[in-house]
Amino acid sequence: MNTDKVKELDRNYLFQNYGRQELCFKHGEKEFLYDLDDRRYIDLVAGIAVNSLGYAHPAITQIIAEQSKRLIHVSNLYLVKEQAEAAAALASVCPSPLSSTLFVNSGTEANEAALKLAFKRTGRSRVVATYNSFHGRTSGALSVTGQSKYQEGFEPLISEAVDLIDYGNVEQLKDAVTKDTAALILEPIQGEGGVILAEREFFRTARDLCDERGALFICDEVQTGMCRTGRFFGFQHYDVVPDIISLAKALGNGYPIGAIVTSGEIASTFTPGAHGTTFGGNPLGTAIAKTVIETMVDEKIDAQVAEKGSRWMSMLHDIMDRSEGRIKEIRGQGLLIGIEMGKHAKDVQTLALDNGILVNVCAGSVVRLIPPLILSESSILAFNDVLNQFLE
Ligand SMILES: Cc1ncc(COP(=O)(O)O)c(C=O)c1O
């Protein structure tokens, strides 16, 4: 089957709710994807920060093959060995007191569970969130997503219970978190919003205010977690420990799985029957998650990302310095990098594609680089060449 045939089937039989590029991939290896005509692409998108260990990582393909022969699904009516082992592995990479995990199936569901947990734990119903955030598409997660473009047409949400503040604004934060606040939800870096960073003071104040006023501090690590920023979790850059973290994306390296991690004490709020999912924590997904965590620890992916990311950022800054203002800003941490290109972001994406490189454009003007974390130096240099070519 060729790409045109796939396009025809897509048009005829699928919801047209995605603005898809006309590319169709057959297989992948490391940071490379191959289309139906066997053309090779350097993938700097990684399924939107998902395929962090790259395509066809031997440890991942092996566990999928072995576990799928043993047991894929059994339900949470029974003890699940792989789920318990994956939770133990997660606890081993989380700082204390984050030690109890609830597995779900996506980032949205993780945030939904985090919010419900905070409501039940505190007996309060207000949430503080930030403009320009992204937390998911279900009613609860969408309500704390501070971008009206995602909410329009889907009201009423629970937006009346959400107090939005500017990301990074310490004064607004101080006013917004009150004794009525159940939770404050923050991304360590706003990913979908355009790779926006906040100062350490913002996160330190968030932690102090939540302690003082009895609110729970949720860090949405769906995009920043699992070594993406050069630490295992994004919050670790700010010397704070949140009450709840939500995870998904790279946790399954492509297999859909999400999780929230919190303290044993907060976790005890969800008594049997309080929350649940049929598929969440199934043996296949959790066997994969455990393997992802162990592989990341064994291969010291966090340190590798910190090193690669800072080297790439400094190369990109050199290119920006020579860009005569056409590159407006380079932002990011580790291998979550945003290049602020103004109206030229799509042009860079097109030129990259002409050169066999996939990049993502977010927030309209930002070329976002969220590659597999195992990418090679030559792929980094290939993208830099494209950027130089664009500026020429
Ligand atoms: C920070 C953040 N939270 C939540 C989500 C939603 O995750 P999912 O698409 O797995 O539901 C995303 C997805 O991009 C995200 O970046």
mmCIF file of C-alpha atoms and ligand atoms in Angstrom:
data_model
loop_
_atom_site.group_PDB
_atom_site.id
_atom_site.type_symbol
_atom_site.label_atom_id
_atom_site.label_comp_id
_atom_site.label_asym_id
_atom_site.label_seq_id
_atom_site.Cartn_x
_atom_site.Cartn_y
_atom_site.Cartn_z
ATOM 1 C CA MET A 1 0.000 0.000 0.000
ATOM 2 C CA ASN A 2 1.314 3.448 -0.830
ATOM 3 C CA THR A 3 0.869 6.775 0.979
ATOM 4 C CA ASP A 4 -1.879 7.954 -1.396
ATOM 5 C CA LYS A 5 -3.952 4.868 -0.661
ATOM 6 C CA VAL A 6 -3.544 5.402 3.099
ATOM 7 C CA LYS A 7 -4.610 9.029 2.609
ATOM 8 C CA GLU A 8 -7.736 7.908 0.785
ATOM 9 C CA LEU A 9 -8.693 5.427 3.533
ATOM 10 C CA ASP A 10 -7.995 8.096 6.170
ATOM 11 C CA ARG A 11 -10.288 10.590 4.409
ATOM 12 C CA ASN A 12 -13.063 8.052 3.923
ATOM 13 C CA TYR A 13 -13.053 6.272 7.233
ATOM 14 C CA LEU A 14 -11.414 8.344 9.948
ATOM 15 C CA PHE A 15 -12.515 11.434 11.881
ATOM 16 C CA GLN A 16 -10.749 14.378 10.316
ATOM 17 C CA ASN A 17 -9.827 15.841 13.713
ATOM 18 C CA TYR A 18 -6.050 15.917 13.140
ATOM 19 C CA GLY A 19 -4.143 18.204 10.809
ATOM 20 C CA ARG A 20 -1.913 15.399 9.598
ATOM 21 C CA GLN A 21 1.219 15.765 7.509
ATOM 22 C CA GLU A 22 1.090 13.507 4.468
ATOM 23 C CA LEU A 23 3.722 11.098 5.684
ATOM 24 C CA CYS A 24 3.259 7.468 6.556
ATOM 25 C CA PHE A 25 5.858 5.359 8.328
ATOM 26 C CA LYS A 26 6.534 1.686 8.101
ATOM 27 C CA HIS A 27 9.238 1.109 10.681
ATOM 28 C CA GLY A 28 11.809 2.787 12.850
ATOM 29 C CA GLU A 29 15.189 2.205 14.416
ATOM 30 C CA LYS A 30 16.927 4.386 17.012
ATOM 31 C CA GLU A 31 16.021 7.999 16.070
ATOM 32 C CA PHE A 32 15.220 7.108 12.456
ATOM 33 C CA LEU A 33 11.858 6.510 10.809
ATOM 34 C CA TYR A 34 11.329 4.932 7.386
ATOM 35 C CA ASP A 35 8.312 5.748 5.234
ATOM 36 C CA LEU A 36 6.383 3.403 2.955
ATOM 37 C CA ASP A 37 8.878 4.118 0.160
ATOM 38 C CA ASP A 38 11.796 3.348 2.507
ATOM 39 C CA ARG A 39 12.891 6.971 2.686
ATOM 40 C CA ARG A 40 14.750 7.600 5.945
ATOM 41 C CA TYR A 41 13.938 10.496 8.282
ATOM 42 C CA ILE A 42 15.714 11.776 11.367
ATOM 43 C CA ASP A 43 12.883 12.040 13.849
ATOM 44 C CA LEU A 44 13.167 14.992 16.240
ATOM 45 C CA VAL A 45 9.538 14.610 17.345
ATOM 46 C CA ALA A 46 9.609 11.108 18.894
ATOM 47 C CA GLY A 47 5.834 10.686 18.724
ATOM 48 C CA ILE A 48 5.548 13.936 20.753
ATOM 49 C CA ALA A 49 8.140 13.190 23.429
ATOM 50 C CA VAL A 50 7.128 9.545 23.695
ATOM 51 C CA ASN A 51 9.713 7.312 22.004
ATOM 52 C CA SER A 52 12.499 8.384 24.314
ATOM 53 C CA LEU A 53 14.557 5.198 24.017
ATOM 54 C CA GLY A 54 14.150 5.356 20.258
ATOM 55 C CA TYR A 55 12.441 2.944 17.909
ATOM 56 C CA ALA A 56 12.954 -0.803 18.270
ATOM 57 C CA HIS A 57 15.099 -0.584 21.401
ATOM 58 C CA PRO A 58 16.102 -4.237 21.972
ATOM 59 C CA ALA A 59 15.103 -4.228 25.659
ATOM 60 C CA ILE A 60 11.626 -2.931 24.778
ATOM 61 C CA THR A 61 10.955 -5.208 21.824
ATOM 62 C CA GLN A 62 12.134 -8.178 23.910
ATOM 63 C CA ILE A 63 9.856 -7.459 26.887
ATOM 64 C CA ILE A 64 6.876 -6.878 24.576
ATOM 65 C CA ALA A 65 7.475 -10.210 22.855
ATOM 66 C CA GLU A 66 8.008 -12.130 26.092
ATOM 67 C CA GLN A 67 5.234 -10.517 28.155
ATOM 68 C CA SER A 68 2.647 -10.665 25.364
ATOM 69 C CA LYS A 69 3.180 -14.425 25.219
ATOM 70 C CA ARG A 70 2.692 -14.704 28.999
ATOM 71 C CA LEU A 71 -0.144 -12.272 29.833
ATOM 72 C CA ILE A 72 -1.401 -9.015 28.341
ATOM 73 C CA HIS A 73 -4.393 -8.195 30.512
ATOM 74 C CA VAL A 74 -5.926 -9.634 33.636
ATOM 75 C CA SER A 75 -7.812 -6.728 35.350
ATOM 76 C CA ASN A 76 -7.351 -5.059 38.696
ATOM 77 C CA LEU A 77 -9.592 -7.600 40.386
ATOM 78 C CA TYR A 78 -6.377 -9.545 41.094
ATOM 79 C CA LEU A 79 -2.835 -8.910 42.245
ATOM 80 C CA VAL A 80 -0.685 -7.992 39.237
ATOM 81 C CA LYS A 81 2.995 -8.884 39.632
ATOM 82 C CA GLU A 82 4.253 -6.672 36.794
ATOM 83 C CA GLN A 83 2.258 -3.704 38.119
ATOM 84 C CA ALA A 84 3.700 -4.045 41.622
ATOM 85 C CA GLU A 85 7.228 -4.370 40.209
ATOM 86 C CA ALA A 86 6.811 -1.320 37.975
ATOM 87 C CA ALA A 87 5.530 0.717 40.923
ATOM 88 C CA ALA A 88 8.575 -0.332 42.958
ATOM 89 C CA ALA A 89 10.824 0.696 40.068
ATOM 90 C CA LEU A 90 9.106 4.090 39.880
ATOM 91 C CA ALA A 91 9.480 4.591 43.628
ATOM 92 C CA SER A 92 13.196 3.872 43.297
ATOM 93 C CA VAL A 93 13.670 6.853 40.949
ATOM 94 C CA CYS A 94 11.345 9.232 42.837
ATOM 95 C CA PRO A 95 12.440 11.280 45.829
ATOM 96 C CA SER A 96 10.766 10.576 49.161
ATOM 97 C CA PRO A 97 7.876 10.631 49.971
ATOM 98 C CA LEU A 98 6.716 9.836 46.406
ATOM 99 C CA SER A 99 6.336 6.093 46.701
ATOM 100 C CA SER A 100 2.783 5.050 45.787
ATOM 101 C CA THR A 101 1.662 4.672 42.187
ATOM 102 C CA LEU A 102 -1.696 4.415 40.468
ATOM 103 C CA PHE A 103 -1.411 3.309 36.844
ATOM 104 C CA VAL A 104 -3.748 4.664 34.168
ATOM 105 C CA ASN A 105 -3.632 4.789 30.362
ATOM 106 C CA SER A 106 -2.660 8.304 29.309
ATOM 107 C CA GLY A 107 -1.479 11.699 30.478
ATOM 108 C CA THR A 108 -4.993 13.090 30.517
ATOM 109 C CA GLU A 109 -6.198 10.270 32.718
ATOM 110 C CA ALA A 110 -3.238 10.757 35.039
ATOM 111 C CA ASN A 111 -4.132 14.420 35.526
ATOM 112 C CA GLU A 112 -7.785 13.550 35.942
ATOM 113 C CA ALA A 113 -6.851 11.093 38.703
ATOM 114 C CA ALA A 114 -4.514 13.642 40.320
ATOM 115 C CA LEU A 115 -7.294 16.248 40.454
ATOM 116 C CA LYS A 116 -9.860 13.816 41.821
ATOM 117 C CA LEU A 117 -7.360 12.699 44.456
ATOM 118 C CA ALA A 118 -6.740 16.310 45.495
ATOM 119 C CA PHE A 119 -10.482 17.066 45.705
ATOM 120 C CA LYS A 120 -11.138 14.030 47.865
ATOM 121 C CA ARG A 121 -8.057 14.485 50.025
ATOM 122 C CA THR A 122 -8.665 18.150 50.858
ATOM 123 C CA GLY A 123 -12.463 18.243 50.723
ATOM 124 C CA ARG A 124 -12.006 21.410 48.646
ATOM 125 C CA SER A 125 -12.964 21.994 45.039
ATOM 126 C CA ARG A 126 -10.902 24.865 43.625
ATOM 127 C CA VAL A 127 -7.806 24.421 41.453
ATOM 128 C CA VAL A 128 -5.087 26.906 40.544
ATOM 129 C CA ALA A 129 -3.662 26.404 37.052
ATOM 130 C CA THR A 130 -1.767 28.547 34.557
ATOM 131 C CA TYR A 131 -2.575 30.277 31.306
ATOM 132 C CA ASN A 132 -0.970 28.630 28.311
ATOM 133 C CA SER A 133 -0.809 25.263 30.060
ATOM 134 C CA PHE A 134 -1.756 21.900 28.604
ATOM 135 C CA HIS A 135 -3.016 19.079 30.790
ATOM 136 C CA GLY A 136 -5.282 17.028 28.519
ATOM 137 C CA ARG A 137 -8.676 16.807 26.866
ATOM 138 C CA THR A 138 -11.169 15.272 29.265
ATOM 139 C CA SER A 139 -13.491 17.681 31.092
ATOM 140 C CA GLY A 140 -11.400 17.944 34.256
ATOM 141 C CA ALA A 141 -8.027 18.048 32.526
ATOM 142 C CA LEU A 142 -9.390 20.450 29.922
ATOM 143 C CA SER A 143 -10.744 22.753 32.620
ATOM 144 C CA VAL A 144 -7.240 23.313 33.994
ATOM 145 C CA THR A 145 -5.800 23.718 30.495
ATOM 146 C CA GLY A 146 -5.446 27.489 30.356
ATOM 147 C CA GLN A 147 -5.961 27.901 26.600
ATOM 148 C CA SER A 148 -9.452 28.827 25.426
ATOM 149 C CA LYS A 149 -8.799 27.397 21.947
ATOM 150 C CA TYR A 150 -9.027 23.898 23.417
ATOM 151 C CA GLN A 151 -12.093 24.678 25.552
ATOM 152 C CA GLU A 152 -14.399 26.532 23.145
ATOM 153 C CA GLY A 153 -17.484 24.519 22.256
ATOM 154 C CA PHE A 154 -17.038 22.121 25.156
ATOM 155 C CA GLU A 155 -18.426 24.246 28.010
ATOM 156 C CA PRO A 156 -19.589 23.909 30.687
ATOM 157 C CA LEU A 157 -16.406 22.445 32.048
ATOM 158 C CA ILE A 158 -15.411 22.824 35.675
ATOM 159 C CA SER A 159 -13.672 26.066 34.703
ATOM 160 C CA GLU A 160 -15.684 27.994 37.295
ATOM 161 C CA ALA A 161 -13.637 26.143 39.898
ATOM 162 C CA VAL A 162 -10.308 27.000 38.248
ATOM 163 C CA ASP A 163 -8.248 30.096 39.039
ATOM 164 C CA LEU A 164 -5.837 30.814 36.186
ATOM 165 C CA ILE A 165 -2.630 32.741 36.723
ATOM 166 C CA ASP A 166 0.291 33.675 34.482
ATOM 167 C CA TYR A 167 2.940 30.970 34.451
ATOM 168 C CA GLY A 168 5.911 32.182 36.470
ATOM 169 C CA ASN A 169 4.091 35.063 38.178
ATOM 170 C CA VAL A 170 4.904 34.751 41.886
ATOM 171 C CA GLU A 171 2.605 37.581 43.010
ATOM 172 C CA GLN A 172 -0.427 36.121 41.219
ATOM 173 C CA LEU A 173 0.425 32.738 42.698
ATOM 174 C CA LYS A 174 0.399 34.176 46.211
ATOM 175 C CA ASP A 175 -3.084 35.625 45.668
ATOM 176 C CA ALA A 176 -4.518 32.583 43.918
ATOM 177 C CA VAL A 177 -3.618 29.763 46.333
ATOM 178 C CA THR A 178 -6.009 30.100 49.257
ATOM 179 C CA LYS A 179 -7.533 27.947 51.968
ATOM 180 C CA ASP A 180 -10.187 26.947 49.378
ATOM 181 C CA THR A 181 -7.599 25.552 46.971
ATOM 182 C CA ALA A 182 -7.532 21.778 46.599
ATOM 183 C CA ALA A 183 -4.621 21.737 44.168
ATOM 184 C CA LEU A 184 -2.135 23.772 42.239
ATOM 185 C CA ILE A 185 -1.189 22.108 38.948
ATOM 186 C CA LEU A 186 1.968 23.154 37.096
ATOM 187 C CA GLU A 187 4.085 21.819 34.257
ATOM 188 C CA PRO A 188 7.799 22.104 35.119
ATOM 189 C CA ILE A 189 8.152 23.482 31.583
ATOM 190 C CA GLN A 190 5.115 24.389 29.480
ATOM 191 C CA GLY A 191 5.672 22.057 26.541
ATOM 192 C CA GLU A 192 2.635 22.425 24.267
ATOM 193 C CA GLY A 193 2.486 26.106 25.220
ATOM 194 C CA GLY A 194 5.764 26.750 23.396
ATOM 195 C CA VAL A 195 8.563 25.472 25.676
ATOM 196 C CA ILE A 196 8.140 28.139 28.351
ATOM 197 C CA LEU A 197 10.265 27.988 31.491
ATOM 198 C CA ALA A 198 9.670 29.540 34.899
ATOM 199 C CA GLU A 199 12.129 30.648 37.567
ATOM 200 C CA ARG A 200 13.046 28.418 40.486
ATOM 201 C CA GLU A 201 11.442 30.986 42.826
ATOM 202 C CA PHE A 202 8.037 30.296 41.266
ATOM 203 C CA PHE A 203 8.263 26.609 42.125
ATOM 204 C CA ARG A 204 9.714 27.209 45.586
ATOM 205 C CA THR A 205 6.894 29.644 46.333
ATOM 206 C CA ALA A 206 4.379 27.126 44.973
ATOM 207 C CA ARG A 207 5.679 24.484 47.389
ATOM 208 C CA ASP A 208 5.663 26.856 50.382
ATOM 209 C CA LEU A 209 2.176 28.210 49.652
ATOM 210 C CA CYS A 210 0.681 24.754 49.239
ATOM 211 C CA ASP A 211 2.200 23.703 52.579
ATOM 212 C CA GLU A 212 0.997 26.856 54.292
ATOM 213 C CA ARG A 213 -2.538 26.772 52.904
ATOM 214 C CA GLY A 214 -3.160 23.028 52.821
ATOM 215 C CA ALA A 215 -3.369 22.628 49.035
ATOM 216 C CA LEU A 216 -1.755 19.775 47.095
ATOM 217 C CA PHE A 217 0.987 20.593 44.615
ATOM 218 C CA ILE A 218 0.627 18.579 41.398
ATOM 219 C CA CYS A 219 3.463 18.575 38.869
ATOM 220 C CA ASP A 220 2.377 17.483 35.436
ATOM 221 C CA GLU A 221 5.437 15.523 34.310
ATOM 222 C CA VAL A 222 3.690 13.981 31.314
ATOM 223 C CA GLN A 223 6.067 15.709 28.886
ATOM 224 C CA THR A 224 8.984 16.690 31.143
ATOM 225 C CA GLY A 225 9.275 13.423 33.073
ATOM 226 C CA MET A 226 11.353 10.314 32.342
ATOM 227 C CA CYS A 227 14.683 12.092 31.750
ATOM 228 C CA ARG A 228 13.424 14.497 29.060
ATOM 229 C CA THR A 229 14.951 17.565 30.739
ATOM 230 C CA GLY A 230 18.211 15.967 31.891
ATOM 231 C CA ARG A 231 16.907 14.953 35.322
ATOM 232 C CA PHE A 232 14.555 12.039 35.883
ATOM 233 C CA PHE A 233 11.758 14.562 36.526
ATOM 234 C CA GLY A 234 11.441 18.224 35.630
ATOM 235 C CA PHE A 235 10.620 19.340 39.172
ATOM 236 C CA GLN A 236 14.096 18.202 40.282
ATOM 237 C CA HIS A 237 15.574 21.316 38.651
ATOM 238 C CA TYR A 238 13.795 23.456 41.227
ATOM 239 C CA ASP A 239 14.676 21.633 44.476
ATOM 240 C CA VAL A 240 11.053 20.983 45.338
ATOM 241 C CA VAL A 241 9.106 17.761 45.772
ATOM 242 C CA PRO A 242 5.468 17.979 44.684
ATOM 243 C CA ASP A 243 2.668 16.085 46.420
ATOM 244 C CA ILE A 244 1.556 14.312 43.257
ATOM 245 C CA ILE A 245 3.236 13.837 39.891
ATOM 246 C CA SER A 246 1.502 12.728 36.720
ATOM 247 C CA LEU A 247 3.374 10.728 34.084
ATOM 248 C CA ALA A 248 2.660 9.208 30.675
ATOM 249 C CA LYS A 249 4.312 9.628 27.239
ATOM 250 C CA ALA A 250 7.834 8.167 27.647
ATOM 251 C CA LEU A 251 6.809 5.885 30.520
ATOM 252 C CA GLY A 252 5.787 3.247 27.963
ATOM 253 C CA ASN A 253 8.129 4.319 25.144
ATOM 254 C CA GLY A 254 5.117 4.143 22.812
ATOM 255 C CA TYR A 255 2.887 1.732 24.674
ATOM 256 C CA PRO A 256 -0.015 3.787 26.129
ATOM 257 C CA ILE A 257 0.402 4.035 29.877
ATOM 258 C CA GLY A 258 0.118 6.797 32.455
ATOM 259 C CA ALA A 259 0.574 7.039 36.192
ATOM 260 C CA ILE A 260 0.334 9.250 39.214
ATOM 261 C CA VAL A 261 2.847 8.945 42.009
ATOM 262 C CA THR A 262 2.280 10.355 45.482
ATOM 263 C CA SER A 263 3.023 9.601 49.134
ATOM 264 C CA GLY A 264 1.580 6.522 50.803
ATOM 265 C CA GLU A 265 -0.439 8.789 53.029
ATOM 266 C CA ILE A 266 -2.080 10.768 50.231
ATOM 267 C CA ALA A 267 -2.590 7.565 48.215
ATOM 268 C CA SER A 268 -4.591 6.115 51.110
ATOM 269 C CA THR A 269 -7.339 8.647 50.289
ATOM 270 C CA PHE A 270 -8.398 6.404 47.414
ATOM 271 C CA THR A 271 -9.975 3.504 49.282
ATOM 272 C CA PRO A 272 -11.167 0.451 47.280
ATOM 273 C CA GLY A 273 -13.673 1.545 44.652
ATOM 274 C CA ALA A 274 -12.858 5.287 44.880
ATOM 275 C CA HIS A 275 -11.130 5.318 41.506
ATOM 276 C CA GLY A 276 -10.151 2.751 38.901
ATOM 277 C CA THR A 277 -9.671 1.697 35.307
ATOM 278 C CA THR A 278 -10.073 -1.565 33.407
ATOM 279 C CA PHE A 279 -6.845 -1.387 31.430
ATOM 280 C CA GLY A 280 -4.703 0.742 33.758
ATOM 281 C CA GLY A 281 -1.703 -1.148 35.090
ATOM 282 C CA ASN A 282 -2.129 -4.180 32.845
ATOM 283 C CA PRO A 283 0.744 -6.691 32.851
ATOM 284 C CA LEU A 284 2.010 -5.771 29.378
ATOM 285 C CA GLY A 285 2.056 -2.008 29.951
ATOM 286 C CA THR A 286 3.627 -2.225 33.363
ATOM 287 C CA ALA A 287 6.242 -4.790 32.289
ATOM 288 C CA ILE A 288 7.207 -2.300 29.585
ATOM 289 C CA ALA A 289 7.234 0.648 32.023
ATOM 290 C CA LYS A 290 9.492 -1.267 34.410
ATOM 291 C CA THR A 291 11.862 -2.037 31.535
ATOM 292 C CA VAL A 292 11.847 1.612 30.420
ATOM 293 C CA ILE A 293 12.731 2.782 33.939
ATOM 294 C CA GLU A 294 15.471 0.167 34.377
ATOM 295 C CA THR A 295 16.923 0.912 30.954
ATOM 296 C CA MET A 296 16.960 4.637 31.661
ATOM 297 C CA VAL A 297 18.752 4.025 34.961
ATOM 298 C CA ASP A 298 21.228 1.512 33.468
ATOM 299 C CA GLU A 299 22.060 3.694 30.479
ATOM 300 C CA LYS A 300 22.202 6.854 32.631
ATOM 301 C CA ILE A 301 19.850 8.536 30.182
ATOM 302 C CA ASP A 302 19.332 11.556 32.460
ATOM 303 C CA ALA A 303 23.042 12.413 32.478
ATOM 304 C CA GLN A 304 23.313 11.759 28.734
ATOM 305 C CA VAL A 305 20.397 14.113 28.078
ATOM 306 C CA ALA A 306 21.821 16.836 30.313
ATOM 307 C CA GLU A 307 25.099 16.691 28.417
ATOM 308 C CA LYS A 308 23.609 16.450 24.901
ATOM 309 C CA GLY A 309 21.009 19.086 25.638
ATOM 310 C CA SER A 310 23.400 21.704 26.961
ATOM 311 C CA ARG A 311 25.832 21.120 24.081
ATOM 312 C CA TRP A 312 23.011 21.417 21.519
ATOM 313 C CA MET A 313 21.625 24.529 23.200
ATOM 314 C CA SER A 314 25.002 26.219 23.027
ATOM 315 C CA MET A 315 25.354 25.317 19.323
ATOM 316 C CA LEU A 316 21.860 26.714 18.713
ATOM 317 C CA HIS A 317 22.729 29.894 20.592
ATOM 318 C CA ASP A 318 25.746 30.329 18.308
ATOM 319 C CA ILE A 319 23.458 29.974 15.291
ATOM 320 C CA MET A 320 20.996 32.445 16.845
ATOM 321 C CA ASP A 321 23.770 34.969 17.438
ATOM 322 C CA ARG A 322 24.492 34.917 13.693
ATOM 323 C CA SER A 323 20.802 34.992 12.712
ATOM 324 C CA GLU A 324 20.370 38.782 12.677
ATOM 325 C CA GLY A 325 17.277 38.559 14.836
ATOM 326 C CA ARG A 326 15.463 35.972 12.742
ATOM 327 C CA ILE A 327 15.776 33.459 15.566
ATOM 328 C CA LYS A 328 14.188 35.338 18.424
ATOM 329 C CA GLU A 329 14.901 33.041 21.331
ATOM 330 C CA ILE A 330 16.141 29.554 22.198
ATOM 331 C CA ARG A 331 14.510 28.068 25.281
ATOM 332 C CA GLY A 332 14.558 24.713 26.976
ATOM 333 C CA GLN A 333 16.206 22.198 29.191
ATOM 334 C CA GLY A 334 17.777 18.877 28.249
ATOM 335 C CA LEU A 335 16.153 17.605 25.064
ATOM 336 C CA LEU A 336 13.012 19.732 25.277
ATOM 337 C CA ILE A 337 14.081 22.684 23.180
ATOM 338 C CA GLY A 338 12.051 25.493 21.624
ATOM 339 C CA ILE A 339 13.323 27.764 18.877
ATOM 340 C CA GLU A 340 11.210 30.913 18.669
ATOM 341 C CA MET A 341 11.003 31.641 14.934
ATOM 342 C CA GLY A 342 8.065 34.060 14.707
ATOM 343 C CA LYS A 343 6.175 33.519 11.470
ATOM 344 C CA HIS A 344 8.938 31.353 10.001
ATOM 345 C CA ALA A 345 8.461 28.273 12.178
ATOM 346 C CA LYS A 346 6.522 26.383 9.482
ATOM 347 C CA ASP A 347 9.159 27.307 6.867
ATOM 348 C CA VAL A 348 11.855 25.712 9.022
ATOM 349 C CA GLN A 349 9.663 22.634 9.412
ATOM 350 C CA THR A 350 9.222 22.418 5.627
ATOM 351 C CA LEU A 351 12.930 22.851 4.922
ATOM 352 C CA ALA A 352 13.772 20.244 7.554
ATOM 353 C CA LEU A 353 11.349 17.816 5.928
ATOM 354 C CA ASP A 354 12.945 18.470 2.519
ATOM 355 C CA ASN A 355 16.184 17.388 4.186
ATOM 356 C CA GLY A 356 14.618 14.282 5.713
ATOM 357 C CA ILE A 357 14.234 15.654 9.241
ATOM 358 C CA LEU A 358 10.991 15.735 11.228
ATOM 359 C CA VAL A 359 10.430 18.614 13.651
ATOM 360 C CA ASN A 360 7.313 19.817 15.394
ATOM 361 C CA VAL A 361 5.863 23.330 15.466
ATOM 362 C CA CYS A 362 3.971 24.330 18.604
ATOM 363 C CA ALA A 363 2.298 27.512 19.820
ATOM 364 C CA GLY A 364 2.300 28.725 16.208
ATOM 365 C CA SER A 365 5.830 30.116 16.183
ATOM 366 C CA VAL A 366 8.082 27.653 17.966
ATOM 367 C CA VAL A 367 10.096 24.869 16.384
ATOM 368 C CA ARG A 368 10.075 22.295 19.147
ATOM 369 C CA LEU A 369 12.808 19.658 19.344
ATOM 370 C CA ILE A 370 11.727 16.645 21.413
ATOM 371 C CA PRO A 371 13.774 13.824 19.881
ATOM 372 C CA PRO A 372 14.412 10.313 21.116
ATOM 373 C CA LEU A 373 16.798 10.840 24.025
ATOM 374 C CA ILE A 374 19.296 8.388 22.520
ATOM 375 C CA LEU A 375 19.837 10.482 19.381
ATOM 376 C CA SER A 376 23.300 10.671 17.869
ATOM 377 C CA GLU A 377 25.574 13.654 17.390
ATOM 378 C CA SER A 378 25.243 13.371 13.607
ATOM 379 C CA SER A 379 21.472 13.894 13.833
ATOM 380 C CA ILE A 380 21.997 16.993 15.969
ATOM 381 C CA LEU A 381 24.458 18.360 13.401
ATOM 382 C CA ALA A 382 22.085 17.524 10.537
ATOM 383 C CA PHE A 383 19.371 19.696 12.080
ATOM 384 C CA ASN A 384 21.845 22.523 12.754
ATOM 385 C CA ASP A 385 22.770 22.414 9.053
ATOM 386 C CA VAL A 386 19.097 22.868 8.151
ATOM 387 C CA LEU A 387 18.807 25.858 10.443
ATOM 388 C CA ASN A 388 21.969 27.393 8.950
ATOM 389 C CA GLN A 389 20.648 26.678 5.449
ATOM 390 C CA PHE A 390 17.375 28.416 6.378
ATOM 391 C CA LEU A 391 19.213 31.504 7.581
ATOM 392 C CA GLU A 392 21.318 31.633 4.421
HETATM 393 C C1 LIG B 1 2.066 18.313 29.963
HETATM 394 C C2 LIG B 1 1.017 17.427 29.366
HETATM 395 N N1 LIG B 1 0.027 16.958 30.133
HETATM 396 C C3 LIG B 1 -0.920 16.142 29.646
HETATM 397 C C4 LIG B 1 -0.927 15.767 28.317
HETATM 398 C C5 LIG B 1 -2.001 14.858 27.804
HETATM 399 O O1 LIG B 1 -1.479 13.582 27.657
HETATM 400 P P1 LIG B 1 -2.236 12.488 26.741
HETATM 401 O O2 LIG B 1 -2.252 13.022 25.362
HETATM 402 O O3 LIG B 1 -1.418 11.238 26.928
HETATM 403 O O4 LIG B 1 -3.603 12.312 27.296
HETATM 404 C C6 LIG B 1 0.091 16.235 27.474
HETATM 405 C C7 LIG B 1 0.098 15.867 26.049
HETATM 406 O O5 LIG B 1 0.729 16.471 25.229
HETATM 407 C C8 LIG B 1 1.080 17.082 28.017
HETATM 408 O O6 LIG B 1 2.074 17.554 27.251
#
